[in-house]
Coordinates of C-alpha atoms in Angstrom, one line a residue:
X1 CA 0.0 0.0 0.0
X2 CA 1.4 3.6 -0.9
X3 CA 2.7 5.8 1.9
X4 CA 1.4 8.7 -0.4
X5 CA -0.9 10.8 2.0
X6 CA -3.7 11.8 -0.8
X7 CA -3.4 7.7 -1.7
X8 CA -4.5 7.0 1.9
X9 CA -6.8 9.5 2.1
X10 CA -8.7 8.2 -1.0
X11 CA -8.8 5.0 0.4
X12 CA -10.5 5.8 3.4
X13 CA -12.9 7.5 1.0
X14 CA -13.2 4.5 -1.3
X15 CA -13.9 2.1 1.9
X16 CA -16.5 4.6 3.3
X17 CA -18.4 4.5 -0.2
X18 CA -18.0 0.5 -0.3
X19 CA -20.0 0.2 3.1
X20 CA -23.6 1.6 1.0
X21 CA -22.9 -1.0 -2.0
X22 CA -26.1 -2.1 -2.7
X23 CA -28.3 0.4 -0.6
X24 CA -28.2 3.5 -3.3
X25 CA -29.3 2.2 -6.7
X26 CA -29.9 4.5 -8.9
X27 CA -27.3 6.6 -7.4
X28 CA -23.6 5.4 -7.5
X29 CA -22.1 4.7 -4.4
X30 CA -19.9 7.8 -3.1
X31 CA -17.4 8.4 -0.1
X32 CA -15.9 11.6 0.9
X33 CA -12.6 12.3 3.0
X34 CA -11.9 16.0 4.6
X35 CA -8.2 17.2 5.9
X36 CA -6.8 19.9 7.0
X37 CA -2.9 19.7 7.9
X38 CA -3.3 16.2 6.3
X39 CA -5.5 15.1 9.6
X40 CA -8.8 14.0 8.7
X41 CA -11.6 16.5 10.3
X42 CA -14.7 14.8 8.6
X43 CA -16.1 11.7 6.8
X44 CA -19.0 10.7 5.1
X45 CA -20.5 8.7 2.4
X46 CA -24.0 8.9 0.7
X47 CA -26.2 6.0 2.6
X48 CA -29.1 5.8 0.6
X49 CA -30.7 7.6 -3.0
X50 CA -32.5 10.4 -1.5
X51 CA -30.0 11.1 1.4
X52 CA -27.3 13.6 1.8
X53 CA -24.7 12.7 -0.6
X54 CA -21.5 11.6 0.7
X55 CA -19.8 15.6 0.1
X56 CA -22.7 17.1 1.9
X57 CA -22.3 14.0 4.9
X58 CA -18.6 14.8 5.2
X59 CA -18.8 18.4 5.2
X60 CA -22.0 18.2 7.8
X61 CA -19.2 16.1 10.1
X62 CA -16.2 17.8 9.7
X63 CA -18.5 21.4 10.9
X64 CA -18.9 19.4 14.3
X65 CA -15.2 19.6 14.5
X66 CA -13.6 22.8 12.7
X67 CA -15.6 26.5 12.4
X68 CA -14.3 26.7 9.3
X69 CA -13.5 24.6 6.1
X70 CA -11.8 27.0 3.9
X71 CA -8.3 26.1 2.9
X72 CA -8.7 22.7 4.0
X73 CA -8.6 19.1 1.7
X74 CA -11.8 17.6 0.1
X75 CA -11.1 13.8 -1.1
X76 CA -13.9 12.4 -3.1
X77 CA -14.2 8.9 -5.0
X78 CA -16.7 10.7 -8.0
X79 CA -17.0 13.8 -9.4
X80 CA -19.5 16.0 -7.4
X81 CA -23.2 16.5 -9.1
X82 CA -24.0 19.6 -10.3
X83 CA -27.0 19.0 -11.9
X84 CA -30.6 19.8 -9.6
X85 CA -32.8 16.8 -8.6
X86 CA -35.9 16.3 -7.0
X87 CA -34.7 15.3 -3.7
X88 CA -30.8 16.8 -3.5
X89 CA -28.8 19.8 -4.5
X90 CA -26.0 19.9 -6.2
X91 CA -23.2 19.6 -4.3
X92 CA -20.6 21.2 -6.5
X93 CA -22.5 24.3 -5.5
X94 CA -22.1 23.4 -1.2
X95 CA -18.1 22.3 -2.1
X96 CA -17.4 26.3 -3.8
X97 CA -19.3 27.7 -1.0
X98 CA -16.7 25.8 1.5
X99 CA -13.7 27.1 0.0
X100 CA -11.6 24.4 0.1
X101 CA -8.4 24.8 -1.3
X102 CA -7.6 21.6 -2.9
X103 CA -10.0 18.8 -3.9
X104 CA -9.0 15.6 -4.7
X105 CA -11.6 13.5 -7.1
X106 CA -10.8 9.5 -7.9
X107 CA -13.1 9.5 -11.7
X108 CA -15.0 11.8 -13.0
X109 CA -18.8 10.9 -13.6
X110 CA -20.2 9.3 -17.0
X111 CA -23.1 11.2 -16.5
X112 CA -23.6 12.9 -19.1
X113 CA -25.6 15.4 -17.5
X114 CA -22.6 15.7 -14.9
X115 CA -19.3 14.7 -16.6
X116 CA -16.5 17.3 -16.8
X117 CA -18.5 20.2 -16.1
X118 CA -18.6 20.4 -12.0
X119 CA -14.4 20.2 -13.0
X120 CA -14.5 23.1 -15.0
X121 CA -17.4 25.0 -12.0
X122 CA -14.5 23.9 -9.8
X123 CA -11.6 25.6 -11.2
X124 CA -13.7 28.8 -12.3
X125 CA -13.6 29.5 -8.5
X126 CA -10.0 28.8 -8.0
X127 CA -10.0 25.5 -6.7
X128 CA -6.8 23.3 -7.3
X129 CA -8.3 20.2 -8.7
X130 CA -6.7 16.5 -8.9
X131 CA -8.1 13.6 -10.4
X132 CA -7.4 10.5 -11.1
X133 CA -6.3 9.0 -7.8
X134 CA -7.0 4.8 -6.9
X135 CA -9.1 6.2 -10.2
X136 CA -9.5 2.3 -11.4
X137 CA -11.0 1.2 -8.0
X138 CA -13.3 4.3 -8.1
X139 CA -14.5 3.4 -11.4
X140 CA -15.0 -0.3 -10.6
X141 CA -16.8 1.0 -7.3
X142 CA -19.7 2.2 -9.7
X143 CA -19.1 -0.1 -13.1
X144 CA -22.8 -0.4 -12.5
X145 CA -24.3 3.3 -12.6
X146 CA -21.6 3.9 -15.1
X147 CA -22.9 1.2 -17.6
X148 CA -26.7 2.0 -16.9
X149 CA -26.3 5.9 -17.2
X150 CA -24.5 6.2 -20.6
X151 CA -26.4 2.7 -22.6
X152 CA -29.6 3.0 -20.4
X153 CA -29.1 -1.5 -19.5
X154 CA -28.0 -2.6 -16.3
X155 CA -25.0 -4.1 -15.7
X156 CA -24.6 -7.9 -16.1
X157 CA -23.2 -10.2 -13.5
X158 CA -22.7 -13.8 -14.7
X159 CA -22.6 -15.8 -11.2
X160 CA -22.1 -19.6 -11.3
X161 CA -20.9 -22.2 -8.4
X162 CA -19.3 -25.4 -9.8
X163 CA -17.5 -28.5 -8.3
X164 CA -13.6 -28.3 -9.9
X165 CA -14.7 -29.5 -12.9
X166 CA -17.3 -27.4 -13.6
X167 CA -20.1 -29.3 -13.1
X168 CA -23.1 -27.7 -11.4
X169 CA -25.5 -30.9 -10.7
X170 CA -25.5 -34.1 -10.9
X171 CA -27.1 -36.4 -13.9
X172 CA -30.2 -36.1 -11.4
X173 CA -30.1 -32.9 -10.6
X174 CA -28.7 -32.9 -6.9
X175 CA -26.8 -29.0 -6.8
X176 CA -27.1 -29.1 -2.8
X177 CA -25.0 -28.1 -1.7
X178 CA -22.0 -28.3 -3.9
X179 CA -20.7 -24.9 -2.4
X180 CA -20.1 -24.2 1.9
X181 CA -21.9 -22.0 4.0
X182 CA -18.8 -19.4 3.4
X183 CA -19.6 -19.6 -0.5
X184 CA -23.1 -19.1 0.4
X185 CA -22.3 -15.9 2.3
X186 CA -20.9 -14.6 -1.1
X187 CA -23.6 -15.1 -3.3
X188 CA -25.9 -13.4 -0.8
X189 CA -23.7 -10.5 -0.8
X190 CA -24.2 -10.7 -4.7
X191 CA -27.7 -10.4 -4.4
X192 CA -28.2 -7.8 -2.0
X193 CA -25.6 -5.5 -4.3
X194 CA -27.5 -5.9 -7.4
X195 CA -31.0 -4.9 -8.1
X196 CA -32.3 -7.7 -9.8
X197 CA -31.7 -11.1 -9.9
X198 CA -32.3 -13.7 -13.3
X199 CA -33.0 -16.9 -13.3
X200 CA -34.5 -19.2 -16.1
X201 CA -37.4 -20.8 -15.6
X202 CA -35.9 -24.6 -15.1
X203 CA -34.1 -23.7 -12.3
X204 CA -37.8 -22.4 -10.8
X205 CA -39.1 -25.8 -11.7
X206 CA -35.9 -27.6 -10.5
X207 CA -35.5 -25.4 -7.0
X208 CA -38.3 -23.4 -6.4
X209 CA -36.4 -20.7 -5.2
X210 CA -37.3 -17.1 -3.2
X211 CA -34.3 -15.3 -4.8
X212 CA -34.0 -13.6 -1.5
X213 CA -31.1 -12.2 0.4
X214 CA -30.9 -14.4 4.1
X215 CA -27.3 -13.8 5.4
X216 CA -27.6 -10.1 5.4
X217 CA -29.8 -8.0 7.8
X218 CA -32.1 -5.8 5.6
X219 CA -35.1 -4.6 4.1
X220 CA -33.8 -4.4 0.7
X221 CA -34.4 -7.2 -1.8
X222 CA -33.7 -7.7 -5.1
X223 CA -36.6 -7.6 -8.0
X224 CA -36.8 -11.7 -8.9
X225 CA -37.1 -12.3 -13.0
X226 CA -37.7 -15.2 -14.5
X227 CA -36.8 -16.1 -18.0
X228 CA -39.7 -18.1 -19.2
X229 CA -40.2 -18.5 -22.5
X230 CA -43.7 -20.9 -22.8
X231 CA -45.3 -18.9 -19.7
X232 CA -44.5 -22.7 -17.5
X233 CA -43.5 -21.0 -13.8
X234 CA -45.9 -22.4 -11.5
X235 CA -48.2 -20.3 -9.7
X236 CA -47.9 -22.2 -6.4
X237 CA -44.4 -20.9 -6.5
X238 CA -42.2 -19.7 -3.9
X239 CA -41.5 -16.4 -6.2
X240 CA -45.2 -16.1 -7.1
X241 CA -46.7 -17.0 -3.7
X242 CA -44.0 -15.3 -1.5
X243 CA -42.2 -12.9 -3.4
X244 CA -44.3 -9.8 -4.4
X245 CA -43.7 -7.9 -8.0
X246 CA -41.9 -11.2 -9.4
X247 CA -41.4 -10.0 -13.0
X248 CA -41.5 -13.4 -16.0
X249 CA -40.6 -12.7 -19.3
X250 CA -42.8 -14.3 -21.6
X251 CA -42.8 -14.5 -25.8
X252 CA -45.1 -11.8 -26.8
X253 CA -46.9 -14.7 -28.8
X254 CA -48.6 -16.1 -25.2
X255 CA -51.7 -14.5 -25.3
X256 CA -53.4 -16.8 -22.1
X257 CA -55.4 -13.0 -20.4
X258 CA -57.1 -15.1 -17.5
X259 CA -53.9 -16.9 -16.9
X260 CA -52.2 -13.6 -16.5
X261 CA -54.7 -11.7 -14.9
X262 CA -54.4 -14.9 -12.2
X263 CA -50.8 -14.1 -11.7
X264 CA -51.1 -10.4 -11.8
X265 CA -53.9 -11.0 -9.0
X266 CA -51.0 -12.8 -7.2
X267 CA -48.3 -9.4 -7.4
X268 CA -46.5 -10.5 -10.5
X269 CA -45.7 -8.4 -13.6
X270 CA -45.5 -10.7 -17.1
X271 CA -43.9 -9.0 -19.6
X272 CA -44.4 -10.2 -23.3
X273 CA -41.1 -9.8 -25.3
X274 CA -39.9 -10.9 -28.8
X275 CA -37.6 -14.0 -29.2
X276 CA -34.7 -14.7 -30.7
X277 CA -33.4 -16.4 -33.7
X278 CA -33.3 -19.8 -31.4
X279 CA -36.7 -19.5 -30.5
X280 CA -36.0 -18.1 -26.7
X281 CA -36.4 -14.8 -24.8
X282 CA -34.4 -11.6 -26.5
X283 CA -32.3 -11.6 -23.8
X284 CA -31.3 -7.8 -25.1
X285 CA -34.6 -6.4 -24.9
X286 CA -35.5 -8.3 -22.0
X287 CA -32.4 -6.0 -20.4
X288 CA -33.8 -2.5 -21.9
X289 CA -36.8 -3.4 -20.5
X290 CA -35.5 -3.5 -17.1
X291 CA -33.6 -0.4 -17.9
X292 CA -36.8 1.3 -18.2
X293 CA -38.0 0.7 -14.9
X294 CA -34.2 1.9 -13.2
X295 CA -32.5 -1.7 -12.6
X296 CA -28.9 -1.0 -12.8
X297 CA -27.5 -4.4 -12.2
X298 CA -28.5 -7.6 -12.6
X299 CA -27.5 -10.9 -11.2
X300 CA -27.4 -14.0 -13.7
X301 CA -27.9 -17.2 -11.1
X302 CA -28.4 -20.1 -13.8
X303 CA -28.6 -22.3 -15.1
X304 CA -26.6 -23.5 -17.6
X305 CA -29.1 -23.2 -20.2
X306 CA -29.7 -19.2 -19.0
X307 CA -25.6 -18.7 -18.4
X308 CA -24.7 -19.8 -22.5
X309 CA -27.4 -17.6 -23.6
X310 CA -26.3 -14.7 -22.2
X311 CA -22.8 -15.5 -23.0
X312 CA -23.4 -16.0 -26.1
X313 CA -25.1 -12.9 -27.4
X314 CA -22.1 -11.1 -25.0
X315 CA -24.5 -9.5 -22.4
X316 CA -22.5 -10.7 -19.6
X317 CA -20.1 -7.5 -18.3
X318 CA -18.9 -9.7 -15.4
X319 CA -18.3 -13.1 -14.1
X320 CA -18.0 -14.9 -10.8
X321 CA -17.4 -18.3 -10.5
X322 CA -17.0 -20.0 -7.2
X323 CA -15.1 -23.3 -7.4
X324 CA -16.0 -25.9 -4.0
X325 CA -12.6 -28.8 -4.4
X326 CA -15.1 -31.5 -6.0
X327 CA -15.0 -33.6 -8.8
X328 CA -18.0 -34.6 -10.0
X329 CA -17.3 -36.4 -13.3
X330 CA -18.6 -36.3 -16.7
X331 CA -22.0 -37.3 -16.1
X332 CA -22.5 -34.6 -14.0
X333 CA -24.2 -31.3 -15.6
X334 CA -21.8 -28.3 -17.2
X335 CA -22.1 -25.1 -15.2
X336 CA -22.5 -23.6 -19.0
X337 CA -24.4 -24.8 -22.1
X338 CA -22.9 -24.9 -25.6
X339 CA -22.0 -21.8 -26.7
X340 CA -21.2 -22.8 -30.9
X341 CA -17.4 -22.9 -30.2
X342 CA -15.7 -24.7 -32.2
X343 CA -12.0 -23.6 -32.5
X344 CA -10.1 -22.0 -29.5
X345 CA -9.3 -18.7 -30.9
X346 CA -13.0 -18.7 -30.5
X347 CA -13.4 -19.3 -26.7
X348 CA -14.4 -16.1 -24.6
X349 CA -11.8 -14.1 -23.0
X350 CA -11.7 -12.8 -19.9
X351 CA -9.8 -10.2 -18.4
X352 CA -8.7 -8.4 -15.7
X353 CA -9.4 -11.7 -13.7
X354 CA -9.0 -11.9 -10.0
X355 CA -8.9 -15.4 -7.8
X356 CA -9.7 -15.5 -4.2
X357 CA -9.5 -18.6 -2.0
X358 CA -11.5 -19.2 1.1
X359 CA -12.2 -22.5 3.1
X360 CA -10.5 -24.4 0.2
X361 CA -12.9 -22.9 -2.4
X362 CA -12.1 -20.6 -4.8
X363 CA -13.6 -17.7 -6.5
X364 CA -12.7 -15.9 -9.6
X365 CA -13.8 -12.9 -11.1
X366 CA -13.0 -11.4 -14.6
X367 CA -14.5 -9.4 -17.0
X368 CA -15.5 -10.0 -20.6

């Protein structure tokens, strides 16, 4: 780790922001650092969309400590808004009125309503701007918002857990569990950061699931979807019965009113969309259409049929595969389904990949 002061500083920031992941969709996840005499007077981080954001929080704690700010050090992970909302000012405006002398800003914002220009508002008023510092960690901090607010689609996670040789079931179908407890954790951490979460409709028949997050004390849940081409998901299922506003993608084609008025009756939204060349959901307009109603990240589960789909029309932004030390053999079933491959050269890359081990498991992460 860098001795560099404004390094450290950031980082504080960067870990303040990482503590709302998941509670401020469609906002991006901010932290804010304050200094004066490179001593930290005030912290704070935007909790929640329609909170303080995390400038405002900082500069809020740091008056508890010090009269006044100006001259002192404002460290930020994203370029401050300066564009007017329903529910929060722009905070560009509150940082000039501080005087700080120096600010400090990781990335700048992809909005394009915000991008560059609180910079140039910045250094109208004299204000010695810096950006670009732990800039790659800020950006991944919000790959989400940053994705969703340019292309107007969430961001796609790709989240599979396999034994070693990426199997995912057995021949039967037993998947439980092939993962530990610890694994578990992970994926619930997964769901709780993303705003939706995608399943196809054979792992509802197979598993019944709830889609729910259980290892994390909160109110917030992701929005269940269901891939389901023939309109098949039972309606004595968990995510119909239990889980209100379950959205199922059907083919436009399904006309059955009474059987979706009963599901409607029941809390769910069917959506009729166009199918694809292979006779399945558009798995792109299925996205758009989620885009439209603000979901900013989703979270592909499986299975295997679900994960080659969206590999294969390159939707996936992001995958995580956990690894349990298994083998499960050949007759066991493929974490992914074909995917037309037929030379190497043709195999999907990944990048920027990232392996973590815990318990004896191991998870990887890459992007595509």
């Amino acid at each position: 780790m860098s001795n560099n002061p404004d390094t450290k500083f950031m980082r504080i920031a960067l870990r303040l922001a990482e503590k709302a992941l998941g509670m401020t969709s469609p906002n991006p996840a901010v932290g804010a650092v304050i200094t004066k005499n490179n001593k930290i007077i005030g912290k704070g981080y935007h909790k929640k969309a329609g909170l303080p954001h995390a400038e405002i929080e900082a500069i809020n704690d740091a008056k508890k400590n010090v009269k006044s700010l100006k001259g002192s050090t404002l460290y930020v992970t994203l370029e401050p808004c300066c564009h007017k909302n329903k529910k929060t000012p722009p905070c560009v405006e509150a940082v000039i009125q501080e005087e700080f002398a120096k600010i400090f800003i990781g990335t700048l914002d992809r909005n394009p309503h915000v991008k560059g220009k609180s910079l140039k508002k910045l250094r109208q008023k004299n204000i010695e701007v810096v950006t670009g510092i732990l800039e790659n960690e800020c950006y991944k901090l919000n790959e989400s918002f940053f994705k969703f607010i340019t292309r107007g689609i969430p961001f796609v996670t790709l989240k599979l857990a396999a034994t070693l040789d990426g199997k995912i079931s057995t021949y039967t179908g037993d998947s439980k569990w092939i993962g530990s407890e610890k694994q578990r954790e992970h994926a619930h951490r997964l769901r709780f950061e993303n705003d939706a979460v995608i399943v196809g409709i054979n792992t509802v028949i197979t598993d019944d699931p709830m889609l729910t997050v259980r290892t994390i004390k909160t109110d917030k849940q992701p929005l269940p979807v269901v891939l389901d081409t023939k309109f098949r998901i039972p309606i004595d299922s968990n995510l119909i019965r239990k889980r209100n506003g379950t959205m199922v993608f059907v083919s436009e084609k399904i006309k059955k009113p009474l059987k979706k008025k009963k599901f409607e009756n029941s809390g769910a939204v069917i959506l009729g969309v166009k199918l694809d060349n292979s006779g399945e959901i558009n798995l792109g307009e299925a996205l758009k259409r989620l885009g439209t109603i603000g979901i900013t990240s989703v979270l592909v589960e499986g299975g295997s049929k679900l994960a080659s789909g969206f590999l294969k029309h390159r939707l996936v932004d992001k995958v995580i595969f956990f690894y349990s030390p298994k083998i499960l053999g050949g007759d066991g079933k493929s974490m992914v389904g074909k995917l037309g491959i037929t030379s190497i050269k043709e195999c999907i890359q990944l990048n920027d990949v990232n392996i973590k081990t815990f318990d004896g498991e191991i998870m990887l992460s890459g992007y595509i």
